[in-house]
mmCIF file of C-alpha atoms in Angstrom:
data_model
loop_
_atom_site.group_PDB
_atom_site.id
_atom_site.type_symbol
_atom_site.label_atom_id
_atom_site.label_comp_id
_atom_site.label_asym_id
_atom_site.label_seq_id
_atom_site.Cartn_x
_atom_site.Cartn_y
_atom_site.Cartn_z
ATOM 1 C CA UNK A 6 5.320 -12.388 -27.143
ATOM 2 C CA UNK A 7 6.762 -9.079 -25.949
ATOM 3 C CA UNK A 8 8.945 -9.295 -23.234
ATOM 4 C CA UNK A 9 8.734 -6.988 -20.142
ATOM 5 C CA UNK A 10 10.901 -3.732 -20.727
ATOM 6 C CA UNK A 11 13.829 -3.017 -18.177
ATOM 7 C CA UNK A 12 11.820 0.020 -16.767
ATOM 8 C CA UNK A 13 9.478 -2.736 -15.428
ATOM 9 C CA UNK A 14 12.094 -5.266 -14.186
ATOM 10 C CA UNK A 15 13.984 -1.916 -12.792
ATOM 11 C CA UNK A 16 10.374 -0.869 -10.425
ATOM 12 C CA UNK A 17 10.302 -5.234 -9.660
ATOM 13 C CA UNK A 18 14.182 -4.613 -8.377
ATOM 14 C CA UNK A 19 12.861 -1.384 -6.440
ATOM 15 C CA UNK A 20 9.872 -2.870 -4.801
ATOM 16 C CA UNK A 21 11.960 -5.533 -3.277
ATOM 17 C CA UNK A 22 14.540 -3.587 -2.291
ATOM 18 C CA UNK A 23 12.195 -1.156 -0.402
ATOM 19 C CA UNK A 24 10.188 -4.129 1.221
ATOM 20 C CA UNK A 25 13.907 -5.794 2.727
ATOM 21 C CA UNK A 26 14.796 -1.810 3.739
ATOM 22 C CA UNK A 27 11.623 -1.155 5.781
ATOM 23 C CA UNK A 28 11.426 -4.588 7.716
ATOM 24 C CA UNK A 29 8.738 -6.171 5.845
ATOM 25 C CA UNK A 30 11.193 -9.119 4.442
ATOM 26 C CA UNK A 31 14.225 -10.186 5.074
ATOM 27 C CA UNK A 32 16.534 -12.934 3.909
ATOM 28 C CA UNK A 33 12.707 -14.637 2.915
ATOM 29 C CA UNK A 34 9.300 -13.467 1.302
ATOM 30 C CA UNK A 35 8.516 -12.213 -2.145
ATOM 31 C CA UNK A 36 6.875 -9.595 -4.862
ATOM 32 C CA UNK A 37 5.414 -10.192 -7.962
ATOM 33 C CA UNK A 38 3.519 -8.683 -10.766
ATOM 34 C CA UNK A 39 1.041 -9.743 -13.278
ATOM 35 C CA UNK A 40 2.939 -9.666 -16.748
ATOM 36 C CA UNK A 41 2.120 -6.081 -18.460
ATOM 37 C CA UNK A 42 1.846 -7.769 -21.812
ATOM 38 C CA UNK A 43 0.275 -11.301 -21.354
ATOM 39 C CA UNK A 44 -2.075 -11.543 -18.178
ATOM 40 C CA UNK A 45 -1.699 -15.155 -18.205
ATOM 41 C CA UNK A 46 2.303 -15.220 -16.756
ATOM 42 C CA UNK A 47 3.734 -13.653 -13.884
ATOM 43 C CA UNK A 48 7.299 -12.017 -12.911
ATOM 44 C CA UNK A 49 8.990 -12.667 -10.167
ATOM 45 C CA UNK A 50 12.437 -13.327 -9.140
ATOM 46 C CA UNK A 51 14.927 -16.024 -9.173
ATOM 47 C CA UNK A 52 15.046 -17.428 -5.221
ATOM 48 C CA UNK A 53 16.901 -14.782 -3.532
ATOM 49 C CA UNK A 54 16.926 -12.755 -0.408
ATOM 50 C CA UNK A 55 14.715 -9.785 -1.911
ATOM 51 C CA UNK A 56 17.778 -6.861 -0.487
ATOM 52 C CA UNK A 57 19.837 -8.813 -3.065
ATOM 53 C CA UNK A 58 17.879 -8.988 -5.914
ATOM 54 C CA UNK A 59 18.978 -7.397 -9.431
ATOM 55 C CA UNK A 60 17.491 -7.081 -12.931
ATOM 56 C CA UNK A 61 18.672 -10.303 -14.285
ATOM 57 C CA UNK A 62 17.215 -12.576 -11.507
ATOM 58 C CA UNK A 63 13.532 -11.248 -12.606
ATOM 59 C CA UNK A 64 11.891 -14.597 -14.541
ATOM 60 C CA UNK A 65 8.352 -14.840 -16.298
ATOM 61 C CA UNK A 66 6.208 -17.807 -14.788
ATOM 62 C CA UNK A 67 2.754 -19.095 -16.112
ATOM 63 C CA UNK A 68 -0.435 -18.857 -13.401
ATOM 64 C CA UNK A 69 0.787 -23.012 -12.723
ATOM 65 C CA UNK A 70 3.961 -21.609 -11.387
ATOM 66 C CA UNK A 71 6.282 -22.999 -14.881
ATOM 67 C CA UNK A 72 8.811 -20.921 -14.960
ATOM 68 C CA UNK A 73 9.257 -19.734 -18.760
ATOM 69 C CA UNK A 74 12.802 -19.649 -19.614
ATOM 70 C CA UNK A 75 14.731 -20.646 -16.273
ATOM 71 C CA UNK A 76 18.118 -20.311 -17.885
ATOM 72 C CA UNK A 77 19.849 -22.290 -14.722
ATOM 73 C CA UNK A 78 17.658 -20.117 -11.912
ATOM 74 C CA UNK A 79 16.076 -21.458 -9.381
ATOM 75 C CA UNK A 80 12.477 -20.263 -8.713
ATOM 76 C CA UNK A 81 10.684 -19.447 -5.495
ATOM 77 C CA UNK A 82 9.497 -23.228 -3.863
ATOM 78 C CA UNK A 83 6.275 -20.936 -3.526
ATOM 79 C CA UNK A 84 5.690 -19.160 -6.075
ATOM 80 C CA UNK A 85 2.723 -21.058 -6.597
ATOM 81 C CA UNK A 86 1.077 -18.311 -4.235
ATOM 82 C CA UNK A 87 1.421 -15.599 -6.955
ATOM 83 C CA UNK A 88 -0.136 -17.249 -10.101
ATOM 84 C CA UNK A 89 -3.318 -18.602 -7.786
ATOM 85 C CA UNK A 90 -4.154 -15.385 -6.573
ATOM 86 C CA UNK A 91 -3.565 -13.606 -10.054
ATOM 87 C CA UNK A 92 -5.711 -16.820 -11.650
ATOM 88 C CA UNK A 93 -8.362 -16.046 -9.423
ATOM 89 C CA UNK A 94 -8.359 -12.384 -9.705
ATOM 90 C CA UNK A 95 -8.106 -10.314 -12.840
ATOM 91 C CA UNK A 96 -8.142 -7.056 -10.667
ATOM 92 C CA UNK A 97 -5.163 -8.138 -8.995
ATOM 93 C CA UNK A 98 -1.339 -6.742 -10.500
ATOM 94 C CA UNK A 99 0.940 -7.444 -7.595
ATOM 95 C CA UNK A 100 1.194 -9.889 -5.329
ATOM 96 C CA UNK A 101 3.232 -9.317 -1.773
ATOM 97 C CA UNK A 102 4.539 -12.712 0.416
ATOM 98 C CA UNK A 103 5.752 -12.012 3.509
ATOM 99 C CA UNK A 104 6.717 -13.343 7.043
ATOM 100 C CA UNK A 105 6.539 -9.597 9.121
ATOM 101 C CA UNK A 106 7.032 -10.859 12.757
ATOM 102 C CA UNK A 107 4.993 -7.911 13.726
ATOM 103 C CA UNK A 108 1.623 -10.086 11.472
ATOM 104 C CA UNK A 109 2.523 -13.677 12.674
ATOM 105 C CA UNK A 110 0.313 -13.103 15.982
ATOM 106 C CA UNK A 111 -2.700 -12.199 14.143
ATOM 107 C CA UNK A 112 -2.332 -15.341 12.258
ATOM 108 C CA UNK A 113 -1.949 -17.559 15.358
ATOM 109 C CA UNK A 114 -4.160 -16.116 18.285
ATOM 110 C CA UNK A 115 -8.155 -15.395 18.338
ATOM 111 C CA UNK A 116 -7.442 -12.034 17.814
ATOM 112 C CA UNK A 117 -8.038 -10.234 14.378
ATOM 113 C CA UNK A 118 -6.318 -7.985 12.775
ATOM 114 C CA UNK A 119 -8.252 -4.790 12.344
ATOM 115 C CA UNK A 120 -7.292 -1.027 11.182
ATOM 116 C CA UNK A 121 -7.022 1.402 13.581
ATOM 117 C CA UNK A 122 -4.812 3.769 11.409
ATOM 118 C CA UNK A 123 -6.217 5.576 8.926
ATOM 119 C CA UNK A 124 -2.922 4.867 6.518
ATOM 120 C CA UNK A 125 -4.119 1.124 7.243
ATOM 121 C CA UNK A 126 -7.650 1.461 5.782
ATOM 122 C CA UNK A 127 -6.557 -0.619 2.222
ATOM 123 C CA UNK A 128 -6.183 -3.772 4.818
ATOM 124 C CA UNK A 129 -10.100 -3.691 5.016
ATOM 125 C CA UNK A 130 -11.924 -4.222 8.793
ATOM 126 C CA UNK A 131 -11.986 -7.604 7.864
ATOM 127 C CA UNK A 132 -8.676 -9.640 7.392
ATOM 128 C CA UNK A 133 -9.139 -13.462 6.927
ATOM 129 C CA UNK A 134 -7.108 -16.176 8.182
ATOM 130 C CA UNK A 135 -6.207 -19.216 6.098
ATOM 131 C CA UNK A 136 -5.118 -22.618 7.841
ATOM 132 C CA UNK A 137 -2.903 -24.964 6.219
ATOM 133 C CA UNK A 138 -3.490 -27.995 8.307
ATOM 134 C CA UNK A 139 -7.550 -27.325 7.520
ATOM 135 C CA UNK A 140 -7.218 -28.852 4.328
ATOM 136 C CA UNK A 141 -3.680 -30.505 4.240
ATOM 137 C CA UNK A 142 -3.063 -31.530 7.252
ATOM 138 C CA UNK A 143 0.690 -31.966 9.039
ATOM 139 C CA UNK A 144 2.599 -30.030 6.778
ATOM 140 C CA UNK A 145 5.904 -27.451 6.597
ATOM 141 C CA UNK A 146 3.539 -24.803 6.290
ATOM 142 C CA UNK A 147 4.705 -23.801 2.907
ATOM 143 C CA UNK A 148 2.614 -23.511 -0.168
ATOM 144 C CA UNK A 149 4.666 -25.280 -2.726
ATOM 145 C CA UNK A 150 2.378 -26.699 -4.796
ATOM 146 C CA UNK A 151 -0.795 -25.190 -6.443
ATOM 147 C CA UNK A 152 -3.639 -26.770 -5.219
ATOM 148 C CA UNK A 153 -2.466 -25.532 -1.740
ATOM 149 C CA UNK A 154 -1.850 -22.439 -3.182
ATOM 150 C CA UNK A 155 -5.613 -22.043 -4.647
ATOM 151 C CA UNK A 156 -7.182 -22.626 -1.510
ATOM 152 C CA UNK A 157 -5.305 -19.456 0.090
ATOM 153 C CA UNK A 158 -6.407 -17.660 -2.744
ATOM 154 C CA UNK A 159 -10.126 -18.817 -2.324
ATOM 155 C CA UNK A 160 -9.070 -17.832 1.248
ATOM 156 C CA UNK A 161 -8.100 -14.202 0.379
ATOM 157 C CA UNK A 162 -11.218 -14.254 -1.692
ATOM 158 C CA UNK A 163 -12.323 -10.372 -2.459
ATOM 159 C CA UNK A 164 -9.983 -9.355 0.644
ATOM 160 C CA UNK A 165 -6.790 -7.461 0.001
ATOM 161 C CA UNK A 166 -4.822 -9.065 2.853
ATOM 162 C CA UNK A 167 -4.958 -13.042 4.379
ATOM 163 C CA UNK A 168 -2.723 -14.104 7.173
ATOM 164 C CA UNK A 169 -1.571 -17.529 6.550
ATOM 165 C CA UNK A 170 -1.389 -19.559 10.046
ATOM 166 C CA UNK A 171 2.054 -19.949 12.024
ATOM 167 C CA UNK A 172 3.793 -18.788 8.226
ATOM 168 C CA UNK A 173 2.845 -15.334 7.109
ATOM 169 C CA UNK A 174 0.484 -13.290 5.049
ATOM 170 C CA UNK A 175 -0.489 -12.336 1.058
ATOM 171 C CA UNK A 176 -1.217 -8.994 0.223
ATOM 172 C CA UNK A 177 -3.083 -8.219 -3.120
ATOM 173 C CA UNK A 178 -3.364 -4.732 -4.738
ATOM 174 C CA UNK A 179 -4.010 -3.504 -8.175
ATOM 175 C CA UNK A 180 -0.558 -2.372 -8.726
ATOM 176 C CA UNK A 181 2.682 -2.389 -7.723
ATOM 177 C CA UNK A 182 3.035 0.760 -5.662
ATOM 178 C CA UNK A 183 -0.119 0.161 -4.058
ATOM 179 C CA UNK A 184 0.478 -3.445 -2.671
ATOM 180 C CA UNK A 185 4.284 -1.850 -1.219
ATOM 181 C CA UNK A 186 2.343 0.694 0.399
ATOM 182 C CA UNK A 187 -0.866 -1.644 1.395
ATOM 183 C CA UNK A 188 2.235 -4.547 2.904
ATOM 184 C CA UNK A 189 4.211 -1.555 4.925
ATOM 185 C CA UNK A 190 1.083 -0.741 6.472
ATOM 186 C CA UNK A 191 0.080 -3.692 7.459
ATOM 187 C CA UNK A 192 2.627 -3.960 9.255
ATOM 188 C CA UNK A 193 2.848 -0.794 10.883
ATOM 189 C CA UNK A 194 -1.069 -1.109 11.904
ATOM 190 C CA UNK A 195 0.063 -4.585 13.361
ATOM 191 C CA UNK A 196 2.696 -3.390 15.416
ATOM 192 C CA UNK A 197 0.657 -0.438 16.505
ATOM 193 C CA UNK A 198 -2.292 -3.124 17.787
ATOM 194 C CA UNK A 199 0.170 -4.726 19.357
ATOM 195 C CA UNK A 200 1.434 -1.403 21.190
ATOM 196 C CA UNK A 201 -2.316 -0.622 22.061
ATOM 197 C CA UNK A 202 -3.293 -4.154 23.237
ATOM 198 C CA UNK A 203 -1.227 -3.165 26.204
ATOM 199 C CA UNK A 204 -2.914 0.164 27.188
ATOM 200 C CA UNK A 205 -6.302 -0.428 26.860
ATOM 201 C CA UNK A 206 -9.557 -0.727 24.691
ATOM 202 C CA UNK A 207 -8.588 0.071 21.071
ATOM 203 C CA UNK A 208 -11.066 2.402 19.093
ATOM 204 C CA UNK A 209 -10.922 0.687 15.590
ATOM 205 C CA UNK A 210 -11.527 2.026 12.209
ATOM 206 C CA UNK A 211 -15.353 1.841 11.198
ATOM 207 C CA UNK A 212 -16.882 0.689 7.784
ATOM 208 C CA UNK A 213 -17.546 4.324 6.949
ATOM 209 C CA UNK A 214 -14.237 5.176 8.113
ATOM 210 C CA UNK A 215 -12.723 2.918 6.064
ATOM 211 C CA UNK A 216 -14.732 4.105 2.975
ATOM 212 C CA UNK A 217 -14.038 7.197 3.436
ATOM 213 C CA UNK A 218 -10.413 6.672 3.442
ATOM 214 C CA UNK A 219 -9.896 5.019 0.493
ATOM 215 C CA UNK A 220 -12.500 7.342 -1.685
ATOM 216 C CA UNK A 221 -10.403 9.859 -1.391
ATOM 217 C CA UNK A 222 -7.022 7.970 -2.013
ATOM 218 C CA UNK A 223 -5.280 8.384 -5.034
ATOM 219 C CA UNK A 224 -1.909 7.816 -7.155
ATOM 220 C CA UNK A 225 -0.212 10.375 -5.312
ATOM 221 C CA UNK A 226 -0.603 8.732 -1.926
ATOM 222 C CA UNK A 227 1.462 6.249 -3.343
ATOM 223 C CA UNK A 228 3.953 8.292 -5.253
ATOM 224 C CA UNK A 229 4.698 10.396 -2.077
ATOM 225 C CA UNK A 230 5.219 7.009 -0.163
ATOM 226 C CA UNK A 231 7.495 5.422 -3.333
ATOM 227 C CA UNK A 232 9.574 8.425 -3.495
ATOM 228 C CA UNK A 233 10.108 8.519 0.441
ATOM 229 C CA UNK A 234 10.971 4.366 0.185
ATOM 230 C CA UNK A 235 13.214 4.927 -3.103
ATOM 231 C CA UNK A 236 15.021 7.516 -1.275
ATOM 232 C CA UNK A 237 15.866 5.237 2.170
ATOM 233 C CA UNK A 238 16.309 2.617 0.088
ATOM 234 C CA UNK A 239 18.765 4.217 -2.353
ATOM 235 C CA UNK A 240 16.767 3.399 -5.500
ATOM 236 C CA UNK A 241 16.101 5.733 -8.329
ATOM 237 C CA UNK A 242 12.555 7.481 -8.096
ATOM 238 C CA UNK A 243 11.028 7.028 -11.484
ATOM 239 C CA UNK A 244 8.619 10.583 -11.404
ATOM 240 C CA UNK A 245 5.122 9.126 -12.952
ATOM 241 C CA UNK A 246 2.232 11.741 -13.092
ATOM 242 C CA UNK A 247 -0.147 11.527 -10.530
ATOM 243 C CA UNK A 248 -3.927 12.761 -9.672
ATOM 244 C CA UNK A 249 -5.602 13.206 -6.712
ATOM 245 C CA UNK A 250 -4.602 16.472 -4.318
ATOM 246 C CA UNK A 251 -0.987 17.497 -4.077
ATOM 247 C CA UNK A 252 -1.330 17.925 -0.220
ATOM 248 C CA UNK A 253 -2.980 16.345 2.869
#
């Protein structure tokens, strides 16, 4: 079985590193992607604070969550999440954990989580929220073991994004430049709702809106967005070509 190059563990090292610099983890949360040579495993890193993570703490997992050759590291107590949402969804490449203070109140309150910025139009106008305690009962809130971790993926169903109830959210995406960008966002829309809660009546994105947007998005939306994030987070831009217009 062909192991995953060091170009690949290099972009897993970058995407965590960008996620700690722009607030959407900190000493806790995760990224992941679907194996490029064997759909059934996962990588993701040893448990670590994502700002600190480095090439050699990347590990391949199977969709149970069995790590492949530990070598002495200690996984993720949850990275159960990641192999139930890529078991569930072969359109899925990247997986995003996080605990963005700016999401929790979504997750907690009647109020949903909707776009209202166009750069926010991958979280869909519909964002679900997935209980713990629904099915489980009293627990920590974390998703430690896989048949917890299948029902937040049956949760997340279709959806790109599901907030996960006094804990966090998952974001899904089809690679790993789009689920960075589609996790950022998130949590700029949420802090924007937040902001507008307070003035008024907000104006939400429509279905059409929403359509629109992401019809016309391409690879170089999130090239122009990796670059930006590789620069503030003093990573190496790896230049990959991209389609789509060159200018907004």
């Amino acid at each position: 079985m062909p192991l995953m190059d060091s170009a690949s563990f290099d972009e897993l090292v970058t995407a965590n590193r960008i996620l700690a610099r722009e607030g959407v983890v900190d000493a806790f949360g995760h990224v992941s992607i679907r194996h490029p040579a064997h759909s059934e495993r996962f990588c993701l890193s040893r448990a670590r604070a994502p700002e600190c993570i480095e090439s050699a703490d990347i590990m391949d997992f199977t969709l149970e969550g069995s790590p492949i050759a530990p070598a002495g590291r200690k996984p993720y107590a949850e990275r159960f999440i990641h192999g139930a949402i890529y078991e569930a969804r072969a359109d899925v490449h990247a997986v995003v954990h996080n605990h963005s203070p700016a999401v929790i109140p979504f997750g907690v309150t009647g109020t949903p989580l909707r776009p209202l910025l166009h750069m926010s139009a991958s979280m869909g106008t519909t964002v679900p929220v997935w209980d713990s305690r629904t099915a489980f009962g009293d627990t920590n809130l974390l998703v430690t073991a896989l048949p917890m971790a299948r029902d937040l993926a049956a949760a997340l169903g279709a959806n790109p994004v599901a907030l996960m109830r006094g804990h966090g959210c998952v974001v899904a995406g089809g690679s790993l430049r789009e689920v960075v960008f589609n996790a950022i966002y998130l949590q700029v829309n949420a802090e924007l709702q937040l902001k507008a809660a307070g003035l008024g009546a907000i104006t939400f994105l429509s279905d059409g809106e929403v359509a629109a947007v992401l019809k016309t998005r391409s690879s170089f939306t999130f090239e122009r967005a990796w670059e930006y994030w590789c620069q503030r987070a003093g990573r190496p831009y790896d230049v990959r070509p991209m389609d789509g217009p060159l200018a907004r």
